[in-house]
Amino acid sequence: MFWLKTRIIEGKGSLEALSKEVQGYESVLILASKSMERHGFLKEAEDYIKETGAEVFSIPGVPAEPSVETIEEFLPKVREEFQPDLLVALGGGSVIDTTKALKVFYDAPELSFEEIAFIDRFSRPKPLPKLKTPIIAIPSTSGAGSEVSAAAVLKREGIKYNIVSPEIAPEVAILDPRLPGTMPREVARNSGLDVLVHGIEAYTTKVANPFSDAMAIKAIKTVFGRLPRSVEGDPEARAEVHYAATMAGIAFLNARLGLAHAMSHKAAWIGPHGLLNAIIIPYVMEFNAGKSEYARKRYAEIARELGLKGAQDLIGAVRELNEKLGIPKLSDLVDGETFMTRLDEMAEKAYRDGLIAFNPVEAKPEEIKELYLKAFYGK
Ligand SMILES: [Fe+2]
């Protein structure tokens, strides 16, 4: 089965579509990142909305880590003062995730966080009821895929929880390549490699289908062909990678992700998500290819799409791209002592991550530990 709830509007200057999309709404709340405020895009969005006669409220400077604490801070004002009938998320994956979670608690105040959020694949969260306030997501980075996905990651007291439901998938995504044009080089690189890992993992899960495959392959090809130039700041390449990020998001919305994401989530304290994925993916691919014929076959299919021969060539090409873009090893990001004291806990938690069930091989905690060590030493 393949589904997509989100209507997608793309093109340079497409932020303007807001003036049409907010027609009929009375009160619009924008959650925005600091950088979108600084670059003038928040003001531009507010102006498009004001033109329609709707009231507009903004919460600028939404913190980079979505958390329950942040949402609890916003909620009273949102409920009593703003009372929005439309939410707009303007920023990176974190801003979009914060908006999704805000929608849950705004639309369904009777729900408790414990009932609906979950930590791992052994938890049994309650399904969300119908929620009414629509979301327009306008991503400013090209990676997370949150503008089409049905998931939000949310911290409480430092622990990461997930909320997953079609109810929180945005109604509309606006992909205006001017916004990711503002990304610093490193963000463009890390989030672009996250797109690659989304594509590769979504293509190789146990639930991939021909439609998610099409999205995954196009995203993978785009990253291989265009990411180096996008990192250099080429606007055309940035735009292509921006669209590829959403395609990869559509792929994993349907086909889910695998072991590299399970591992990078639990290592989030070490560095940026996309960077961790880039470091980890070659080892996960070696592991999957070594143990599963299905994985080997799927990697070989991707390889052929790229004009390469087999699974090993693809792994080689991923390593080469990493090298070209200056991707370090884990030991360059974290000191050995700290890493080793947390290693067992990370491996155990990654094993309990929901994505393990979709990976072509169900890795054991011991095997995951070994993969972390390989990524640490870079061999
Ligand atoms: Fe990711």
Coordinates of C-alpha atoms and ligand atoms in Angstrom, one line a residue:
M1 CA 0.0 0.0 0.0
F2 CA 1.1 3.5 -0.8
W3 CA -0.4 6.7 0.7
L4 CA 0.3 10.4 0.9
K5 CA -1.9 12.8 2.8
T6 CA 0.1 15.9 2.0
R7 CA -0.6 18.1 -1.1
I8 CA 2.7 19.4 -2.3
I9 CA 3.4 22.8 -3.8
E10 CA 6.9 23.4 -5.2
G11 CA 8.8 26.0 -7.1
K12 CA 11.0 29.1 -6.5
G13 CA 8.8 31.7 -4.8
S14 CA 6.1 29.2 -4.0
L15 CA 5.9 30.6 -0.4
E16 CA 3.5 33.0 -2.1
A17 CA 1.0 30.2 -2.3
L18 CA 0.3 30.9 1.3
S19 CA -2.0 33.7 0.3
K20 CA -4.2 31.2 -1.5
E21 CA -3.9 28.4 1.0
V22 CA -5.0 30.4 4.0
Q23 CA -8.2 31.6 2.3
G24 CA -11.2 30.8 4.5
Y25 CA -9.2 30.6 7.7
E26 CA -9.6 33.3 10.4
S27 CA -6.6 32.9 12.7
V28 CA -3.3 31.5 11.6
L29 CA -0.4 30.6 14.0
I30 CA 3.1 30.4 12.5
L31 CA 5.8 28.6 14.4
A32 CA 9.2 29.6 12.9
S33 CA 12.9 29.0 13.5
K34 CA 15.2 31.8 14.4
S35 CA 16.9 31.6 11.0
M36 CA 13.6 32.0 9.1
E37 CA 13.0 35.1 11.1
R38 CA 16.5 36.4 10.4
H39 CA 16.3 35.8 6.7
G40 CA 13.0 37.7 6.3
F41 CA 10.9 34.7 5.4
L42 CA 8.8 34.9 8.5
K43 CA 7.9 38.5 7.7
E44 CA 7.1 37.5 4.1
A45 CA 4.9 34.6 5.2
E46 CA 3.0 36.9 7.7
D47 CA 2.4 39.4 4.9
Y48 CA 0.9 36.8 2.5
I49 CA -1.4 35.8 5.3
K50 CA -2.4 39.3 6.3
E51 CA -3.4 40.1 2.7
T52 CA -6.2 37.6 3.1
G53 CA -7.6 39.4 6.1
A54 CA -6.8 36.5 8.5
E55 CA -5.3 37.3 11.8
V56 CA -1.8 36.1 12.1
F57 CA 0.2 35.2 15.2
S58 CA 3.8 34.1 15.3
I59 CA 6.1 32.2 17.6
P60 CA 9.6 32.8 16.3
G61 CA 12.7 31.1 17.6
V62 CA 11.2 27.7 18.2
P63 CA 14.1 25.7 19.8
A64 CA 16.1 23.2 17.8
E65 CA 15.1 20.2 20.0
P66 CA 11.3 19.7 20.1
S67 CA 10.2 19.1 23.7
V68 CA 7.1 18.7 25.8
E69 CA 8.4 21.5 28.0
T70 CA 8.4 23.9 25.0
I71 CA 4.9 22.9 24.0
E72 CA 3.6 23.3 27.5
E73 CA 5.1 26.8 27.5
F74 CA 3.2 27.8 24.3
L75 CA -0.1 26.0 24.9
P76 CA -1.9 28.4 27.3
K77 CA -1.4 31.3 24.9
V78 CA -2.3 29.2 21.9
R79 CA -5.5 28.0 23.6
E80 CA -6.7 31.3 25.2
E81 CA -5.3 34.0 23.0
F82 CA -4.4 32.8 19.5
Q83 CA -7.1 30.1 19.0
P84 CA -5.7 29.3 15.5
D85 CA -7.8 27.4 13.0
L86 CA -4.6 26.8 10.9
L87 CA -1.0 26.1 11.9
V88 CA 2.0 27.0 9.7
A89 CA 5.4 25.4 10.4
L90 CA 8.2 27.5 8.9
G91 CA 11.7 25.9 9.6
G92 CA 13.6 22.7 9.8
G93 CA 12.4 19.3 10.9
S94 CA 12.3 20.4 14.5
V95 CA 9.9 23.2 13.9
I96 CA 7.6 20.9 11.9
D97 CA 7.7 18.3 14.7
T98 CA 7.0 20.9 17.3
T99 CA 4.0 22.0 15.3
K100 CA 2.7 18.5 14.9
A101 CA 2.9 17.9 18.6
L102 CA 1.3 21.2 19.4
K103 CA -1.6 20.3 17.2
V104 CA -2.1 17.0 19.2
F105 CA -2.4 18.8 22.5
Y106 CA -4.3 21.8 21.2
D107 CA -6.9 19.7 19.4
A108 CA -7.2 16.9 22.0
P109 CA -6.6 18.5 25.4
E110 CA -8.0 15.4 27.1
L111 CA -5.1 13.2 26.0
S112 CA -2.2 12.7 28.2
F113 CA 1.3 12.5 26.8
E114 CA 1.9 9.1 28.4
E115 CA -1.0 7.6 26.5
I116 CA 0.1 8.5 23.0
A117 CA 3.9 8.9 23.0
F118 CA 6.1 5.8 22.9
I119 CA 9.8 5.1 23.4
D120 CA 10.3 1.7 21.6
R121 CA 8.7 -1.1 19.7
F122 CA 7.5 -2.9 22.8
S123 CA 5.3 0.1 23.9
R124 CA 1.6 0.1 23.0
P125 CA 0.5 3.7 22.5
K126 CA -3.2 4.7 22.1
P127 CA -4.3 5.7 18.6
L128 CA -4.9 9.4 18.1
P129 CA -8.5 10.5 17.7
K130 CA -9.5 12.7 14.7
L131 CA -7.8 16.1 15.0
K132 CA -9.1 19.2 13.3
T133 CA -6.5 21.9 12.9
P134 CA -4.7 21.6 9.6
I135 CA -0.9 22.1 9.2
I136 CA 1.0 23.8 6.3
A137 CA 4.6 22.7 6.5
I138 CA 7.3 24.9 4.9
P139 CA 10.7 23.2 5.3
S140 CA 13.8 25.4 5.4
T141 CA 16.2 22.4 5.4
S142 CA 16.3 19.5 3.0
G143 CA 16.5 16.3 5.0
A144 CA 14.0 15.3 7.7
G145 CA 11.0 14.7 5.4
S146 CA 8.8 15.8 8.3
E147 CA 6.7 17.9 5.9
V148 CA 5.1 14.7 4.6
S149 CA 5.7 12.2 7.4
A150 CA 3.2 11.0 10.0
A151 CA 5.8 11.1 12.8
A152 CA 7.1 13.6 15.4
V153 CA 10.0 13.1 17.7
L154 CA 9.6 14.9 21.0
K155 CA 11.8 15.1 24.1
R156 CA 10.6 15.0 27.7
E157 CA 13.1 15.3 30.5
G158 CA 15.8 14.6 28.0
I159 CA 14.3 11.3 26.7
K160 CA 13.1 11.0 23.1
Y161 CA 9.6 9.9 22.5
N162 CA 7.7 9.3 19.2
I163 CA 4.2 10.2 18.2
V164 CA 3.1 8.5 15.0
S165 CA -0.3 8.9 13.4
P166 CA -1.7 10.0 10.0
E167 CA -3.6 12.6 12.0
I168 CA -0.4 14.7 12.4
A169 CA 0.9 14.4 8.7
P170 CA 0.7 18.0 7.3
E171 CA -2.2 18.8 4.9
V172 CA 0.0 20.9 2.7
A173 CA 3.8 21.2 2.1
I174 CA 5.3 24.2 0.4
L175 CA 8.7 23.6 -1.1
D176 CA 10.3 26.9 -1.9
P177 CA 14.0 26.4 -2.7
R178 CA 14.8 30.0 -1.7
L179 CA 14.5 28.8 2.0
P180 CA 17.1 26.0 1.9
G181 CA 19.3 28.4 0.0
T182 CA 20.1 29.9 3.4
M183 CA 21.4 26.7 4.8
P184 CA 25.1 26.8 5.9
R185 CA 27.4 24.4 4.1
E186 CA 27.5 21.8 6.9
V187 CA 23.7 21.7 7.3
A188 CA 23.3 21.3 3.5
R189 CA 25.8 18.4 3.7
N190 CA 24.5 16.6 6.8
S191 CA 20.8 16.9 5.9
G192 CA 21.6 15.9 2.2
L193 CA 23.3 12.7 3.4
D194 CA 20.3 12.1 5.6
V195 CA 18.2 12.1 2.4
L196 CA 20.5 9.5 0.9
V197 CA 20.2 7.3 4.0
H198 CA 16.4 7.7 3.9
G199 CA 16.4 6.5 0.3
I200 CA 18.7 3.6 0.9
E201 CA 17.0 2.4 4.0
A202 CA 13.4 2.9 2.7
Y203 CA 14.4 0.9 -0.5
T204 CA 15.6 -2.1 1.6
T205 CA 13.0 -2.5 4.4
K206 CA 10.7 -5.5 4.5
V207 CA 7.7 -3.3 3.6
A208 CA 9.0 -1.4 0.6
N209 CA 6.7 -1.4 -2.4
P210 CA 7.1 -0.3 -6.1
F211 CA 5.7 3.1 -5.4
S212 CA 7.9 3.9 -2.4
D213 CA 10.8 2.4 -4.5
A214 CA 10.3 5.0 -7.2
M215 CA 10.5 7.9 -4.7
A216 CA 13.5 6.3 -3.0
I217 CA 15.5 5.7 -6.2
K218 CA 14.9 9.3 -7.5
A219 CA 16.0 10.7 -4.2
I220 CA 19.2 8.5 -4.1
K221 CA 20.1 9.4 -7.7
T222 CA 19.6 13.1 -6.9
V223 CA 21.9 13.0 -3.9
F224 CA 24.6 11.1 -5.7
G225 CA 24.4 13.4 -8.7
R226 CA 23.8 16.8 -7.1
L227 CA 24.7 16.9 -3.4
P228 CA 28.4 18.0 -3.9
R229 CA 27.3 21.0 -5.9
S230 CA 24.4 21.7 -3.5
V231 CA 26.9 21.8 -0.6
E232 CA 28.9 24.3 -2.6
G233 CA 25.8 26.5 -2.8
D234 CA 24.7 26.0 -6.4
P235 CA 21.0 27.1 -6.3
E236 CA 19.8 24.6 -8.9
A237 CA 21.4 21.7 -7.1
R238 CA 20.0 23.0 -3.8
A239 CA 16.5 23.0 -5.3
E240 CA 16.8 19.5 -6.6
V241 CA 18.1 18.1 -3.3
H242 CA 15.3 20.0 -1.6
Y243 CA 12.7 18.2 -3.6
A244 CA 14.6 14.9 -3.2
A245 CA 14.3 15.3 0.5
T246 CA 10.5 15.3 0.3
M247 CA 10.6 12.3 -2.1
A248 CA 12.7 10.4 0.3
G249 CA 10.2 11.4 3.1
I250 CA 7.4 10.0 1.0
A251 CA 9.4 6.8 0.5
F252 CA 10.0 6.3 4.3
L253 CA 6.5 7.4 5.2
N254 CA 5.4 4.2 3.4
A255 CA 8.4 1.9 3.6
R256 CA 9.8 3.1 7.0
L257 CA 13.5 3.0 7.8
G258 CA 16.1 0.6 9.2
L259 CA 19.0 -0.1 11.4
A260 CA 21.1 3.0 10.6
H261 CA 18.3 5.2 11.8
A262 CA 17.7 3.1 14.9
M263 CA 21.5 3.5 15.7
S264 CA 21.7 7.2 14.9
H265 CA 18.7 8.0 17.1
K266 CA 20.3 6.4 20.1
A267 CA 23.6 8.2 19.4
A268 CA 21.9 11.6 19.0
W269 CA 23.9 13.0 21.9
I270 CA 27.1 12.7 19.8
G271 CA 26.2 14.9 16.8
P272 CA 23.8 16.0 14.1
H273 CA 21.3 13.3 12.9
G274 CA 22.3 13.4 9.3
L275 CA 26.0 13.3 10.0
L276 CA 25.6 10.2 12.3
N277 CA 23.5 8.5 9.6
A278 CA 26.2 9.2 7.0
I279 CA 28.9 7.7 9.3
I280 CA 26.9 4.6 10.2
I281 CA 25.3 3.7 6.9
P282 CA 28.3 1.9 5.2
Y283 CA 28.7 -0.5 8.2
V284 CA 25.0 -1.2 8.3
M285 CA 25.0 -1.9 4.6
E286 CA 27.9 -4.3 4.9
F287 CA 26.1 -6.0 7.8
N288 CA 22.8 -6.3 5.9
A289 CA 24.5 -7.5 2.7
G290 CA 26.5 -10.1 4.6
K291 CA 23.4 -11.6 6.2
S292 CA 20.5 -11.2 3.8
E293 CA 20.2 -12.1 0.2
Y294 CA 17.2 -9.8 -0.1
A295 CA 19.4 -6.9 1.1
R296 CA 22.1 -7.8 -1.4
K297 CA 19.6 -7.9 -4.2
R298 CA 18.1 -4.6 -3.3
Y299 CA 21.4 -2.9 -3.0
A300 CA 22.4 -4.3 -6.4
E301 CA 19.2 -2.8 -7.9
I302 CA 20.1 0.6 -6.5
A303 CA 23.7 0.1 -7.9
R304 CA 22.4 -0.6 -11.4
E305 CA 20.2 2.6 -11.3
L306 CA 23.4 4.5 -10.6
G307 CA 25.3 2.7 -13.4
L308 CA 27.2 0.5 -11.0
K309 CA 27.3 -3.3 -10.8
G310 CA 26.5 -4.9 -7.4
A311 CA 25.9 -4.3 -3.7
Q312 CA 29.6 -3.9 -2.9
D313 CA 30.0 -1.2 -5.6
L314 CA 27.1 0.7 -4.0
I315 CA 28.7 0.5 -0.6
G316 CA 31.9 1.7 -2.2
A317 CA 30.1 4.6 -3.8
V318 CA 28.6 5.7 -0.5
R319 CA 32.0 5.6 1.2
E320 CA 33.5 7.6 -1.7
L321 CA 30.7 10.3 -1.4
N322 CA 31.3 10.5 2.4
E323 CA 35.0 10.9 1.8
K324 CA 34.5 13.6 -0.9
L325 CA 32.3 15.5 1.6
G326 CA 34.7 15.2 4.5
I327 CA 32.6 12.9 6.7
P328 CA 34.6 12.0 9.8
K329 CA 34.4 8.9 12.0
L330 CA 32.6 8.8 15.4
S331 CA 35.9 9.0 17.2
D332 CA 36.4 12.4 15.7
L333 CA 33.2 13.6 17.4
V334 CA 33.3 12.0 20.8
D335 CA 36.1 10.9 23.2
G336 CA 36.6 7.2 23.6
E337 CA 36.0 7.0 27.3
T338 CA 32.5 8.7 27.2
F339 CA 31.6 6.6 24.1
M340 CA 32.6 3.3 25.7
T341 CA 30.7 4.0 28.9
R342 CA 27.5 4.5 26.9
L343 CA 28.0 1.8 24.3
D344 CA 26.0 -1.0 25.9
E345 CA 23.1 1.2 26.7
M346 CA 23.0 2.6 23.1
A347 CA 23.1 -0.9 21.6
E348 CA 20.4 -2.1 23.9
K349 CA 18.2 0.9 23.1
A350 CA 18.8 0.7 19.3
Y351 CA 17.7 -3.0 19.5
R352 CA 14.5 -1.9 21.1
D353 CA 13.9 0.8 18.5
G354 CA 10.8 0.3 16.3
L355 CA 12.8 0.5 13.1
I356 CA 14.7 -2.7 13.8
A357 CA 11.6 -4.7 12.8
F358 CA 11.7 -3.2 9.3
N359 CA 15.5 -3.7 8.7
P360 CA 16.2 -6.6 6.3
V361 CA 18.1 -8.3 9.2
E362 CA 16.9 -8.1 12.8
A363 CA 20.2 -7.2 14.5
K364 CA 21.0 -8.4 18.0
P365 CA 22.3 -6.0 20.7
E366 CA 25.8 -7.6 20.4
E367 CA 25.9 -7.1 16.6
I368 CA 24.7 -3.5 17.0
K369 CA 27.5 -2.9 19.5
E370 CA 30.0 -4.1 17.0
L371 CA 28.6 -1.8 14.3
Y372 CA 28.9 1.2 16.7
L373 CA 32.5 0.2 17.3
K374 CA 33.3 0.0 13.6
A375 CA 31.7 3.4 13.1
F376 CA 33.8 4.7 16.0
Y377 CA 37.1 3.5 14.7
G378 CA 36.3 4.0 11.1
K379 CA 36.9 0.5 9.9
Ligands
FE1 FE 16.8 10.7 9.0

